[in-house]
Amino acid sequence: MIVVPRPGLVPRFASVPIADVFEADESPKVDPLVTWVPDRGSSVILIADQRLVLLPSARVGVIVPPEEMRQIDWRRVILANDLGPLYGLPPVGAGGSRVFRAGPRLGVMVDAGRNPQRQPAAVYLDHVAARMRDLGISEIRSVILIHRHSDHANEIVRIVREHGIGPGNVFIPRAFLRQEQGRDFARTLAALRGIFGPNWQPADIRLKPSATSSELFTGRYTLGETRFEFLADAQALRHSRHTDAASLLTRVVRPGEGFVVPILGDLRGEDLMRFRSLMGADRWAEYFRDVRLVDGFSHHRGAITTRDVPGLMALLEATLLRRGSLAATLQTDPGQHAGARADTLELMQRIGIKVDEAHVAQSTVPAGVRASSGRATALGPGTASPAVAQSALTKGLARLEHLVQARDVVTLWAPQAGRDYSAEQRLIAESIETLRGSLRDAIKAAMSVRTAETAGPRSYSAGPLGAAFTAALGRIPATTPAEAAIGSEIISRLARMHGIPASEIRLRILLRDALVNGRYSPEAFRYMLNQLHPSMRRGLFTGERQHADPLKTWERIRAQFGFEQSMAGISQLPGAAHLRAGPARTGARGVAALLVLVELANIIGQVVESRRVASQMAYSRDIAPFLRRIAFWRQLRGQAAEVAVDEGLTSNDYERDPVRIEDGLESGKWDHLYIEHTETRPAMSDGEIMQVLGVLGYNVRNYDEYATLFIDSFQDAVRWVNGAEWTKSRWEVRVAHFETSGSNRLVDRWVDLPPFTEGMRALCARLIANTEALLQRLGRGLDSSTAEMGTVHHPDGAVLYRARPGAGTTTSTVELRVTIPPDWGGRLPPPKVLAHVVTWPKNAELFVWAETPTHVQVTGANFGTYAALRGLRSELYGLAITPRAINTLWKRPTGNAKGDVWMQRSEIARLAGVSAAEESRQLIR
């Protein structure tokens, strides 16, 4: 396989024999393509069965050779990218055992110990195995000791035996061996020499003096896609006894990821201050620049003294106060040193650190913490995720995060935006410093409360220190000059654009200029054209809809692209929702391609993949149906009355917060998911209904667009119940309630929401009128693509004549002829024929597009006939590349997108009058 990049791209691709890709994976159940990196701008050449096939690599993937990864400046390639699960923490109490993912199937342990007083040895290996399964790895290749105390090293021997780790893959710094060994560590070394031989010595991390200070040592170890960077205090290593200060400050890096994870381990605030002194202020700030999550805090969330405050403040200055957010993962034991640990947890909650921690496991029930470089999730019993306290401090940190992100966006975009933004940049920078200073004072005041010596409970409101903290909270400004002048909403929108690669900025600016102002640029033209649905793209340059005027073609491309972006809600252009106010709109094929067929499938697929359910049947029954329905409403900008249920032995836990529901879905917490409807909480509020109707009113303008969204998607969130007329039907939404009498179960039902019914009736009346008008244009040989009424899609070519079902013909058996893609040899299979029986409405009328001696190809020429044919079920076929074949045929159900069928020629009667083509020529004359 050869991957050919565009000229000027970073040279990160090379030739890889395709046989090596598949043979490298020993397990046939593991997808060998799972770690490939897609690149939309490259091509792939496949040589198979003596044929040469050229494909876009975004459909397949590429492999980055290890020797080239070190040459890439990833900050210019990827910004703020999270590559998924990085490490797992088993519940070992206040000990140290961390499992890191280093690549497919491959893992590294950083420390291997448990609290010997609190966690049974019998369950240790089970929980390490559970973290490995959660990370998707099957082999521990190496174990690295960054701290030597028993609770970090007492399980190394069993890990080595269990996973067959080789003698050269047990890493212990030489300085640890020179310190007094003590009984436990000496016993561990003797056991390892019993496995590897009496002369065995651990592999050395090879710590060397750094350029900053001869008292600061550095080292590095890389396995697969993960790099471990070590810092050590030489003074602490020279001490005869091994202390917490001798721990290695470790940073974990994955090239291509936007953030790094420092392991603080057993280092206390006083030790961190020592590291900062050795590193210097600039290097310390750079070391923590890309950090949003740390592992460890104050020795397993333990005691904090006044000596620790400067070091902890230095840490928070470089992380929490730099970005406005910080998360921490911990292995701790709330039942041991309970008072000190509870006090430190309260401090972390009050100053806005998000905590996910593993406690003590007494059984083999899987539990622990899973973390990436940016977020963590506590899983199973014996873990906790205490909430951050809501206060002026934590709200101020959220505002700080938005301001920092907005500053970065303006700084990055300003050079290409065509005007001077220096005044705004200064204003935001000054506001950041003002807000940051007040937040710093509040955190220092909270530290004073935590470190005060007191016999009773600590108070963050009473006493002199509590009053000082309260006063510091009061000094946090309610707004800053930037927030007041620019507006909090604009600041938030700028923050949402944070992380966009610099290489895309010029294109995005040109796209916005094209969409909002109609200004042409070659870059915007090429990009828009590439993003359009193929049938729409072909129609702009061929057939009846092509225009000789290039500006007219440009306007159509611009209108169609803008519509698809604003409707789909998954825009390539940041903040694309504002495009709904623009004047240019046209056809709605993007609804099917982006809104329904892609986004709903992706949402469900991601949750199914991440949620390791014990029973797929139970998940399909109790989660997936309403997950589809909730996703449907969300794509229409509506928030339904969601409820998730966690069944317990004695009681049930109900959650109605959408954010917590999503987090629970990701971790597999919920047993049931549904939309409720009660007197106090309707399935959708009037405000949400108006939001949905606004989106529908803008984007669903004719029956083709309606069918794409409501029929072709096979959604079951909403239905209409027949009235005397369609415009007088009742519209109902799918809800349920959780039945606890007998066996716990969901009971579905449909409910009528009068405001929704009223809005849908008006919408239906309009789309009927628009569809009739578009069909009349089509019958006159005019373009059926308009800005106000959308597009009625139809077969290629022109209408030959009008017809109706023959006398006495009330039903007909019609055929949908489905195209199947050609095989690799280029042979085109015959169309697949799907038969349907159609009952013709009164006054049925048809357009005839093509004829054979026995059959005619027809579409509906009025609304009733068009709707009857457009609603038929069809199939879509395509080719995919899978791990086992490069020519796999797939199919999925779909609607009759062009509204055409083939029927017996003998069953139609031609209507009198001139042909559409002749009528068009007369109109032109």
Short mmCIF file of N, CA and C in Angstrom, two decimals, residues 204-259:
data_model
loop_
_atom_site.label_atom_id
_atom_site.label_comp_id
_atom_site.label_asym_id
_atom_site.label_seq_id
_atom_site.Cartn_x
_atom_site.Cartn_y
_atom_site.Cartn_z
N ASP A 204 18.00 0.28 33.75
CA ASP A 204 18.13 1.61 34.33
C ASP A 204 17.42 2.63 33.46
N ILE A 205 16.80 3.61 34.11
CA ILE A 205 16.16 4.70 33.38
C ILE A 205 17.20 5.67 32.83
N ARG A 206 18.42 5.56 33.31
CA ARG A 206 19.55 6.39 32.83
C ARG A 206 19.29 7.87 33.05
N LEU A 207 19.11 8.24 34.30
CA LEU A 207 18.93 9.63 34.66
C LEU A 207 20.23 10.39 34.48
N LYS A 208 20.15 11.58 33.86
CA LYS A 208 21.32 12.40 33.60
C LYS A 208 21.03 13.83 34.03
N PRO A 209 22.08 14.59 34.40
CA PRO A 209 21.88 16.00 34.76
C PRO A 209 21.26 16.78 33.59
N SER A 210 20.34 17.67 33.93
CA SER A 210 19.67 18.45 32.89
C SER A 210 20.47 19.70 32.57
N ALA A 211 20.06 20.39 31.54
CA ALA A 211 20.74 21.63 31.16
C ALA A 211 20.43 22.75 32.13
N THR A 212 19.30 22.64 32.84
CA THR A 212 18.89 23.70 33.76
C THR A 212 19.71 23.70 35.04
N SER A 213 19.93 22.50 35.61
CA SER A 213 20.63 22.39 36.89
C SER A 213 21.25 21.02 37.02
N SER A 214 22.46 20.96 37.61
CA SER A 214 23.10 19.66 37.83
C SER A 214 22.39 18.87 38.92
N GLU A 215 21.52 19.54 39.68
CA GLU A 215 20.74 18.87 40.72
C GLU A 215 19.42 18.33 40.19
N LEU A 216 19.11 18.62 38.93
CA LEU A 216 17.88 18.12 38.30
C LEU A 216 18.28 17.08 37.27
N PHE A 217 17.84 15.84 37.46
CA PHE A 217 18.16 14.76 36.53
C PHE A 217 16.96 14.48 35.63
N THR A 218 17.24 14.06 34.40
CA THR A 218 16.18 13.75 33.44
C THR A 218 16.40 12.37 32.85
N GLY A 219 15.33 11.74 32.39
CA GLY A 219 15.40 10.45 31.72
C GLY A 219 14.18 10.26 30.85
N ARG A 220 14.21 9.22 30.03
CA ARG A 220 13.11 9.01 29.08
C ARG A 220 12.98 7.52 28.75
N TYR A 221 11.74 7.08 28.56
CA TYR A 221 11.48 5.72 28.08
C TYR A 221 10.30 5.79 27.13
N THR A 222 10.42 5.12 25.97
CA THR A 222 9.36 5.11 24.96
C THR A 222 9.00 3.68 24.61
N LEU A 223 7.71 3.40 24.55
CA LEU A 223 7.21 2.12 24.07
C LEU A 223 6.01 2.39 23.19
N GLY A 224 6.06 1.90 21.96
CA GLY A 224 4.94 2.09 21.04
C GLY A 224 4.67 3.56 20.81
N GLU A 225 3.45 3.99 21.08
CA GLU A 225 3.03 5.36 20.82
C GLU A 225 3.11 6.25 22.06
N THR A 226 3.66 5.74 23.16
CA THR A 226 3.65 6.48 24.42
C THR A 226 5.07 6.70 24.93
N ARG A 227 5.33 7.93 25.39
CA ARG A 227 6.64 8.31 25.89
C ARG A 227 6.52 8.76 27.35
N PHE A 228 7.45 8.27 28.18
CA PHE A 228 7.50 8.63 29.59
C PHE A 228 8.75 9.48 29.83
N GLU A 229 8.57 10.68 30.36
CA GLU A 229 9.65 11.61 30.61
C GLU A 229 9.79 11.79 32.12
N PHE A 230 11.00 11.60 32.64
CA PHE A 230 11.23 11.58 34.08
C PHE A 230 12.10 12.76 34.52
N LEU A 231 11.77 13.33 35.68
CA LEU A 231 12.59 14.32 36.36
C LEU A 231 12.86 13.83 37.78
N ALA A 232 14.06 14.03 38.27
CA ALA A 232 14.42 13.58 39.61
C ALA A 232 15.22 14.66 40.32
N ASP A 233 15.01 14.76 41.63
CA ASP A 233 15.77 15.67 42.48
C ASP A 233 17.01 14.92 42.97
N ALA A 234 18.17 15.30 42.48
CA ALA A 234 19.42 14.58 42.82
C ALA A 234 19.68 14.59 44.32
N GLN A 235 19.31 15.68 44.99
CA GLN A 235 19.54 15.75 46.44
C GLN A 235 18.72 14.69 47.15
N ALA A 236 17.46 14.49 46.76
CA ALA A 236 16.63 13.48 47.39
C ALA A 236 17.13 12.08 47.07
N LEU A 237 17.69 11.87 45.87
CA LEU A 237 18.22 10.56 45.51
C LEU A 237 19.49 10.22 46.30
N ARG A 238 20.24 11.24 46.70
CA ARG A 238 21.45 10.98 47.47
C ARG A 238 21.17 10.68 48.93
N HIS A 239 19.98 10.94 49.37
CA HIS A 239 19.63 10.66 50.77
C HIS A 239 19.73 9.17 51.03
N SER A 240 20.20 8.79 52.21
CA SER A 240 20.40 7.37 52.49
C SER A 240 19.09 6.60 52.49
N ARG A 241 18.02 7.22 52.93
CA ARG A 241 16.70 6.56 52.93
C ARG A 241 15.88 7.04 51.74
N HIS A 242 14.99 6.15 51.30
CA HIS A 242 14.11 6.52 50.19
C HIS A 242 12.90 7.25 50.76
N THR A 243 12.71 8.50 50.38
CA THR A 243 11.61 9.32 50.87
C THR A 243 10.65 9.65 49.72
N ASP A 244 9.52 10.27 50.08
CA ASP A 244 8.58 10.69 49.03
C ASP A 244 9.22 11.67 48.06
N ALA A 245 10.15 12.48 48.55
CA ALA A 245 10.81 13.47 47.69
C ALA A 245 11.66 12.82 46.62
N ALA A 246 12.03 11.53 46.81
CA ALA A 246 12.83 10.83 45.81
C ALA A 246 11.99 10.30 44.65
N SER A 247 10.67 10.45 44.73
CA SER A 247 9.82 10.03 43.61
C SER A 247 10.20 10.77 42.34
N LEU A 248 10.04 10.11 41.22
CA LEU A 248 10.30 10.75 39.93
C LEU A 248 9.06 11.52 39.49
N LEU A 249 9.23 12.78 39.17
CA LEU A 249 8.15 13.55 38.56
C LEU A 249 8.09 13.11 37.10
N THR A 250 6.98 12.50 36.72
CA THR A 250 6.89 11.83 35.42
C THR A 250 5.82 12.49 34.56
N ARG A 251 6.12 12.64 33.30
CA ARG A 251 5.15 13.19 32.34
C ARG A 251 4.96 12.19 31.22
N VAL A 252 3.69 11.93 30.86
CA VAL A 252 3.35 10.95 29.84
C VAL A 252 2.88 11.69 28.59
N VAL A 253 3.49 11.36 27.45
CA VAL A 253 3.24 12.07 26.20
C VAL A 253 2.89 11.07 25.11
N ARG A 254 1.86 11.37 24.33
CA ARG A 254 1.58 10.62 23.10
C ARG A 254 1.71 11.58 21.92
N PRO A 255 2.71 11.38 21.04
CA PRO A 255 2.84 12.27 19.88
C PRO A 255 1.54 12.34 19.10
N GLY A 256 1.15 13.54 18.72
CA GLY A 256 -0.09 13.73 18.00
C GLY A 256 -1.24 14.10 18.90
N GLU A 257 -1.02 14.09 20.22
CA GLU A 257 -2.07 14.44 21.16
C GLU A 257 -1.79 15.84 21.70
N GLY A 258 -2.84 16.61 21.90
CA GLY A 258 -2.64 17.99 22.28
C GLY A 258 -2.31 18.23 23.73
N PHE A 259 -2.39 17.21 24.58
CA PHE A 259 -2.17 17.42 26.00
C PHE A 259 -1.30 16.30 26.56
#
